[in-house]
PDB file of C-alpha atoms in Angstrom:
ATOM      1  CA  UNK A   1       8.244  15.474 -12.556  1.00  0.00           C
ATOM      2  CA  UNK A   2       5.268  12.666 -11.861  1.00  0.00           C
ATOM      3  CA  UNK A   3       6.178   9.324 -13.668  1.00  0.00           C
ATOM      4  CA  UNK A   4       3.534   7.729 -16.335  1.00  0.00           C
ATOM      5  CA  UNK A   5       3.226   3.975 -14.762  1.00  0.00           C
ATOM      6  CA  UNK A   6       0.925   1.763 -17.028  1.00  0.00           C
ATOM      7  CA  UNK A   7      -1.031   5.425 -18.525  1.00  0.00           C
ATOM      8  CA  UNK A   8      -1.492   6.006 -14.636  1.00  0.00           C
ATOM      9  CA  UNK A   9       0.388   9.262 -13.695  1.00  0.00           C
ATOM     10  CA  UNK A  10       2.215   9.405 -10.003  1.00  0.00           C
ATOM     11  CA  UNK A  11       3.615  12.125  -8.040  1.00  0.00           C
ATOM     12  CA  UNK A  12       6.729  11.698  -6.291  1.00  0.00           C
ATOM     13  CA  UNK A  13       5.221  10.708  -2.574  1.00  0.00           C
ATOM     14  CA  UNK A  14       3.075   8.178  -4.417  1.00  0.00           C
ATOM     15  CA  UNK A  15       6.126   6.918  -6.370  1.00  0.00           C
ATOM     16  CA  UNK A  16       7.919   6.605  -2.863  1.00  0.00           C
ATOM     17  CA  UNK A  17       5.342   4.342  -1.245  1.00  0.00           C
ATOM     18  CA  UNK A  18       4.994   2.121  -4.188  1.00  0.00           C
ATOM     19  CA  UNK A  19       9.076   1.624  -3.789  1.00  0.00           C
ATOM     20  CA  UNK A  20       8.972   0.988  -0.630  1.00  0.00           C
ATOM     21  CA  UNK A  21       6.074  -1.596  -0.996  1.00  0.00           C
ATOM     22  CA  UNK A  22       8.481  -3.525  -3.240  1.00  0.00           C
ATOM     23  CA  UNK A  23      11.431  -3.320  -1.368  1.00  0.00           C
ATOM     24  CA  UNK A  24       9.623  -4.910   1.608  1.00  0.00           C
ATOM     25  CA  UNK A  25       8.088  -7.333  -0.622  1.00  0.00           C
ATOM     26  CA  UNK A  26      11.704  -8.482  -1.856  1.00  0.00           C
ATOM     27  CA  UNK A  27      13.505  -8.193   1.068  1.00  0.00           C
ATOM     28  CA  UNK A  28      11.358 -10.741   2.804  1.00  0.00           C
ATOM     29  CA  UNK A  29      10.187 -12.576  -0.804  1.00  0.00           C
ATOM     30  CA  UNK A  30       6.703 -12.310   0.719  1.00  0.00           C
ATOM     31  CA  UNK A  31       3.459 -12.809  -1.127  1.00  0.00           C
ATOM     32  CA  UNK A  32       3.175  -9.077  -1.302  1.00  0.00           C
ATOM     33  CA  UNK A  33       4.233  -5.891  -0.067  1.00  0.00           C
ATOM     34  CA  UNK A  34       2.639  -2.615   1.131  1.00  0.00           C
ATOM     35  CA  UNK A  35       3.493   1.287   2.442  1.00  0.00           C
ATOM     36  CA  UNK A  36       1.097   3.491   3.591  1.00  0.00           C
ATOM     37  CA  UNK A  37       1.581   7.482   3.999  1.00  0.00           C
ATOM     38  CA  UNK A  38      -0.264   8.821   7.225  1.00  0.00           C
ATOM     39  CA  UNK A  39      -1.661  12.192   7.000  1.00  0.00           C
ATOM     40  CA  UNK A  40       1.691  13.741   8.553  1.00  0.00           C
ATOM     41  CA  UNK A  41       3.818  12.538   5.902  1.00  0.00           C
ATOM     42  CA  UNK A  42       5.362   9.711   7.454  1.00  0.00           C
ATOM     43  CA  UNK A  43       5.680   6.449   5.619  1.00  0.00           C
ATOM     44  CA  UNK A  44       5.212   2.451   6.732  1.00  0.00           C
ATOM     45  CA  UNK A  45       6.390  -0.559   5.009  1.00  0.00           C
ATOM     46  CA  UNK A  46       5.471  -3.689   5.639  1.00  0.00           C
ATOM     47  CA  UNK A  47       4.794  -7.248   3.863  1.00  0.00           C
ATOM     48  CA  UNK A  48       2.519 -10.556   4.307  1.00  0.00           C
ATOM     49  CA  UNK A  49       2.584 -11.851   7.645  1.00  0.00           C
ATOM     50  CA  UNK A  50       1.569 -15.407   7.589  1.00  0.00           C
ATOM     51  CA  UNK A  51       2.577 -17.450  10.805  1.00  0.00           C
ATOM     52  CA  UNK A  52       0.990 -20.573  12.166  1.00  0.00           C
ATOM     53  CA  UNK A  53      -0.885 -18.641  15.011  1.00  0.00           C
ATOM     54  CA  UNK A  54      -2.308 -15.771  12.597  1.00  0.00           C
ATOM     55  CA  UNK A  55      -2.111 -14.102   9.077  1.00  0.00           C
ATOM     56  CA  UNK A  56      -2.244 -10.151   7.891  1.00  0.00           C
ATOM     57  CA  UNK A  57      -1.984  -9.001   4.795  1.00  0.00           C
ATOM     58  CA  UNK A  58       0.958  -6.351   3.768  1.00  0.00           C
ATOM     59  CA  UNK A  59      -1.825  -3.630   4.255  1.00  0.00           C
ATOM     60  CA  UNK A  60      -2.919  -4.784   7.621  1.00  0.00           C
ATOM     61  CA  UNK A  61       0.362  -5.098   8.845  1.00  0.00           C
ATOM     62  CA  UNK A  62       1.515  -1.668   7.729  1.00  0.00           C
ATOM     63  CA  UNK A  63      -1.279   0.190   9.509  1.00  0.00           C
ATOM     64  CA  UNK A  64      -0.496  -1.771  12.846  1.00  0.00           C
ATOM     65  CA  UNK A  65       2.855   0.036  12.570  1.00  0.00           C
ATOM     66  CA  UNK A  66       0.963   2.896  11.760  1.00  0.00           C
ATOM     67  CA  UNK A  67      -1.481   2.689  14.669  1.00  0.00           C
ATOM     68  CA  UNK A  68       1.465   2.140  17.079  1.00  0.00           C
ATOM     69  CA  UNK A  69       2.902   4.816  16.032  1.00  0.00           C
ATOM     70  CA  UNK A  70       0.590   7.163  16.189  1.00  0.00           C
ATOM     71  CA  UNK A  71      -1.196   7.401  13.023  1.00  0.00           C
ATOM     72  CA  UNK A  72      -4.435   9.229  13.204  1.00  0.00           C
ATOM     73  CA  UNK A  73      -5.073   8.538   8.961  1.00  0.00           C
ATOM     74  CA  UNK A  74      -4.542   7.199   6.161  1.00  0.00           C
ATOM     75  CA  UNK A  75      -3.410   9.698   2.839  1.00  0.00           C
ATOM     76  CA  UNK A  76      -2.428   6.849   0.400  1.00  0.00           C
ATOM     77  CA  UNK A  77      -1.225   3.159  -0.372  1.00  0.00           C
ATOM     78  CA  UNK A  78       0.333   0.696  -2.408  1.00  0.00           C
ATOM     79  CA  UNK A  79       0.255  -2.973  -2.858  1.00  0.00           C
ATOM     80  CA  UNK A  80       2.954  -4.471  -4.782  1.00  0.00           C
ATOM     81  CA  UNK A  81       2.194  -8.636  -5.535  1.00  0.00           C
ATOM     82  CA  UNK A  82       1.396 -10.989  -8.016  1.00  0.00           C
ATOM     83  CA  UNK A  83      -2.641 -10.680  -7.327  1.00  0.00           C
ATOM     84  CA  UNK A  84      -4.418  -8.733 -10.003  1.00  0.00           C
ATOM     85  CA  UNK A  85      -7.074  -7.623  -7.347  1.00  0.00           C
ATOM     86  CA  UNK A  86      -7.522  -6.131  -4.322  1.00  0.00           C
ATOM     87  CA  UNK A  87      -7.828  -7.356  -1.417  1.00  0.00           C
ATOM     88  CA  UNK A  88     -11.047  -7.345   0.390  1.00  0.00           C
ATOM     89  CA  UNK A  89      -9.421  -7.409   3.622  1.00  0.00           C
ATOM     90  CA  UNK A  90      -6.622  -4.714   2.996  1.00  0.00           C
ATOM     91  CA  UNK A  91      -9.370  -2.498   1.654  1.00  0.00           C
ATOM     92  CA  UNK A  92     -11.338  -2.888   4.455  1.00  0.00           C
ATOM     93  CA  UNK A  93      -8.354  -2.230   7.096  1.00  0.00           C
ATOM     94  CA  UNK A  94      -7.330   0.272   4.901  1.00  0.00           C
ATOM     95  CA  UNK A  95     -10.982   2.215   4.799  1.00  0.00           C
ATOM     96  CA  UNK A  96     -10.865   2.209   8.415  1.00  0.00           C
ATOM     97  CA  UNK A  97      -8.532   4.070   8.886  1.00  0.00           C
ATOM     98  CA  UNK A  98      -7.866   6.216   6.204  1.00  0.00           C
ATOM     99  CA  UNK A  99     -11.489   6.754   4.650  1.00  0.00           C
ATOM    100  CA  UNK A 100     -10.790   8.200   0.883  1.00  0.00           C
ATOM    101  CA  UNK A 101      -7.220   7.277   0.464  1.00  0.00           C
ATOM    102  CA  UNK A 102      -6.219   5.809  -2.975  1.00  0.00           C
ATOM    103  CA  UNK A 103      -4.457   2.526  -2.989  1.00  0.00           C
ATOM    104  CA  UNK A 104      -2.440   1.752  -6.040  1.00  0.00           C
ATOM    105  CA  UNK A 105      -1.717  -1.933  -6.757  1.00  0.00           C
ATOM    106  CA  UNK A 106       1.519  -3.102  -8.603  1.00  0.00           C
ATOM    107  CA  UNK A 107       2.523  -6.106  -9.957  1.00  0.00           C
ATOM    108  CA  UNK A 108       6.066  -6.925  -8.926  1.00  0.00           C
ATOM    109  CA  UNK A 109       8.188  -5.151 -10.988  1.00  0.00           C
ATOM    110  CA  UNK A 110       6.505  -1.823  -9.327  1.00  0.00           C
ATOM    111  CA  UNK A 111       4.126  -1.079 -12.537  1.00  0.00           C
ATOM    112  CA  UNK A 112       1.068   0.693 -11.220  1.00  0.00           C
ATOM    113  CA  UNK A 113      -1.337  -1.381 -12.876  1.00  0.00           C
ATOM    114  CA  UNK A 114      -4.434  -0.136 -11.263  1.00  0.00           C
ATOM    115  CA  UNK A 115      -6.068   2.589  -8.538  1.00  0.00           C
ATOM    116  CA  UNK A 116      -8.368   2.402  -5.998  1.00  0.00           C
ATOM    117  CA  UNK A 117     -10.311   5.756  -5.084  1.00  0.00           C
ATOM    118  CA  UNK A 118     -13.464   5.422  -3.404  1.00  0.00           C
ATOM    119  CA  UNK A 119     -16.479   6.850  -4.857  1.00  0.00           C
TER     120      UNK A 119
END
Protein backbone atom coordinates (compact mmCIF):
# COMPACT_ATOMS: atom_id res chain seq x y z
CA UNK A 1 0.00 0.00 0.00
CA UNK A 2 1.74 3.53 -1.31
CA UNK A 3 2.61 5.78 1.76
CA UNK A 4 1.09 9.57 1.94
CA UNK A 5 4.57 11.62 2.52
CA UNK A 6 3.81 15.43 3.01
CA UNK A 7 0.03 14.90 0.78
CA UNK A 8 2.55 13.37 -1.87
CA UNK A 9 1.58 9.66 -2.41
CA UNK A 10 4.63 6.97 -3.10
CA UNK A 11 4.69 3.54 -4.30
CA UNK A 12 6.85 1.11 -2.77
CA UNK A 13 10.02 1.36 -5.41
CA UNK A 14 9.81 5.11 -4.89
CA UNK A 15 9.65 4.65 -1.09
CA UNK A 16 12.84 2.35 -1.50
CA UNK A 17 15.02 4.92 -3.25
CA UNK A 18 14.10 7.69 -0.98
CA UNK A 19 15.45 5.17 2.00
CA UNK A 20 18.23 4.47 0.53
CA UNK A 21 19.04 8.20 -0.26
CA UNK A 22 18.96 8.71 3.52
CA UNK A 23 20.80 5.92 4.59
CA UNK A 24 23.72 7.03 2.39
CA UNK A 25 23.26 10.46 3.50
CA UNK A 26 23.69 9.28 7.29
CA UNK A 27 26.06 6.81 6.93
CA UNK A 28 28.58 9.23 5.56
CA UNK A 29 26.76 12.55 7.41
CA UNK A 30 27.13 14.11 3.95
CA UNK A 31 25.45 17.27 2.79
CA UNK A 32 22.94 15.10 1.05
CA UNK A 33 22.09 11.86 -0.22
CA UNK A 34 20.67 10.34 -3.45
CA UNK A 35 19.39 6.74 -5.22
CA UNK A 36 18.46 6.46 -8.53
CA UNK A 37 16.38 3.40 -10.13
CA UNK A 38 17.66 2.54 -13.76
CA UNK A 39 15.14 1.35 -16.13
CA UNK A 40 15.97 -2.45 -15.18
CA UNK A 41 15.08 -2.08 -11.71
CA UNK A 42 18.30 -1.85 -10.17
CA UNK A 43 18.99 0.75 -7.55
CA UNK A 44 22.25 3.24 -6.74
CA UNK A 45 23.02 5.07 -3.66
CA UNK A 46 25.28 7.47 -3.30
CA UNK A 47 26.02 10.90 -1.30
CA UNK A 48 28.01 14.39 -1.75
CA UNK A 49 31.37 13.94 -2.91
CA UNK A 50 33.36 16.94 -2.07
CA UNK A 51 37.26 16.40 -2.15
CA UNK A 52 39.95 18.97 -2.66
CA UNK A 53 40.58 17.89 -6.38
CA UNK A 54 36.70 17.86 -7.39
CA UNK A 55 33.01 17.97 -6.11
CA UNK A 56 29.63 15.93 -7.30
CA UNK A 57 26.60 16.17 -5.97
CA UNK A 58 24.70 12.89 -4.44
CA UNK A 59 22.87 12.78 -7.91
CA UNK A 60 25.96 12.99 -9.98
CA UNK A 61 27.68 10.57 -8.10
CA UNK A 62 24.90 7.99 -8.17
CA UNK A 63 24.59 7.96 -11.95
CA UNK A 64 28.50 7.47 -12.29
CA UNK A 65 27.77 4.18 -10.49
CA UNK A 66 25.03 3.88 -12.69
CA UNK A 67 26.93 4.54 -15.92
CA UNK A 68 29.64 2.05 -14.81
CA UNK A 69 27.44 -0.25 -14.37
CA UNK A 70 25.68 -0.31 -17.16
CA UNK A 71 22.80 1.90 -16.89
CA UNK A 72 21.21 2.79 -20.14
CA UNK A 73 18.29 5.25 -18.06
CA UNK A 74 17.09 6.82 -15.61
CA UNK A 75 13.21 5.69 -14.12
CA UNK A 76 13.30 7.81 -10.87
CA UNK A 77 15.23 9.70 -7.98
CA UNK A 78 15.50 11.03 -4.69
CA UNK A 79 17.42 13.64 -2.92
CA UNK A 80 17.38 13.55 0.72
CA UNK A 81 19.26 17.04 2.38
CA UNK A 82 18.69 20.03 4.13
CA UNK A 83 18.30 22.24 0.69
CA UNK A 84 14.72 23.15 -0.03
CA UNK A 85 15.58 23.19 -3.86
CA UNK A 86 16.87 21.38 -6.43
CA UNK A 87 19.79 21.29 -7.66
CA UNK A 88 20.58 22.74 -10.96
CA UNK A 89 23.37 20.49 -11.46
CA UNK A 90 21.72 17.12 -10.26
CA UNK A 91 18.82 18.00 -12.52
CA UNK A 92 20.84 18.51 -15.27
CA UNK A 93 22.98 15.12 -14.78
CA UNK A 94 19.94 13.64 -13.96
CA UNK A 95 17.99 14.82 -17.41
CA UNK A 96 20.77 13.40 -19.24
CA UNK A 97 20.39 10.47 -18.60
CA UNK A 98 17.14 9.64 -17.63
CA UNK A 99 14.96 12.26 -19.68
CA UNK A 100 11.32 12.27 -17.81
CA UNK A 101 12.22 10.67 -14.58
CA UNK A 102 10.70 12.25 -11.39
CA UNK A 103 13.05 13.23 -8.67
CA UNK A 104 11.57 13.54 -5.25
CA UNK A 105 13.45 15.73 -2.74
CA UNK A 106 13.36 15.04 1.10
CA UNK A 107 14.38 16.84 3.86
CA UNK A 108 16.32 14.64 6.25
CA UNK A 109 14.02 12.86 8.11
CA UNK A 110 12.91 11.19 4.56
CA UNK A 111 9.58 13.48 4.20
CA UNK A 112 8.92 13.85 0.50
CA UNK A 113 8.52 17.41 0.53
CA UNK A 114 8.41 18.04 -3.12
CA UNK A 115 8.49 16.33 -6.94
CA UNK A 116 10.13 17.02 -9.88
CA UNK A 117 8.38 15.78 -13.24
CA UNK A 118 9.30 17.45 -16.28
CA UNK A 119 6.76 19.06 -18.33
Amino acid sequence: MPEETAGIELGPEDEKIVILARSARARTQAAEGAAIRDTDGRTYAACTVDLPSYSLTAIQAAIAAAVSSGAEGIEAAAIVGAAPLFDQASVHALRDMGGRAPIFLADPSGTVQEVLRPE
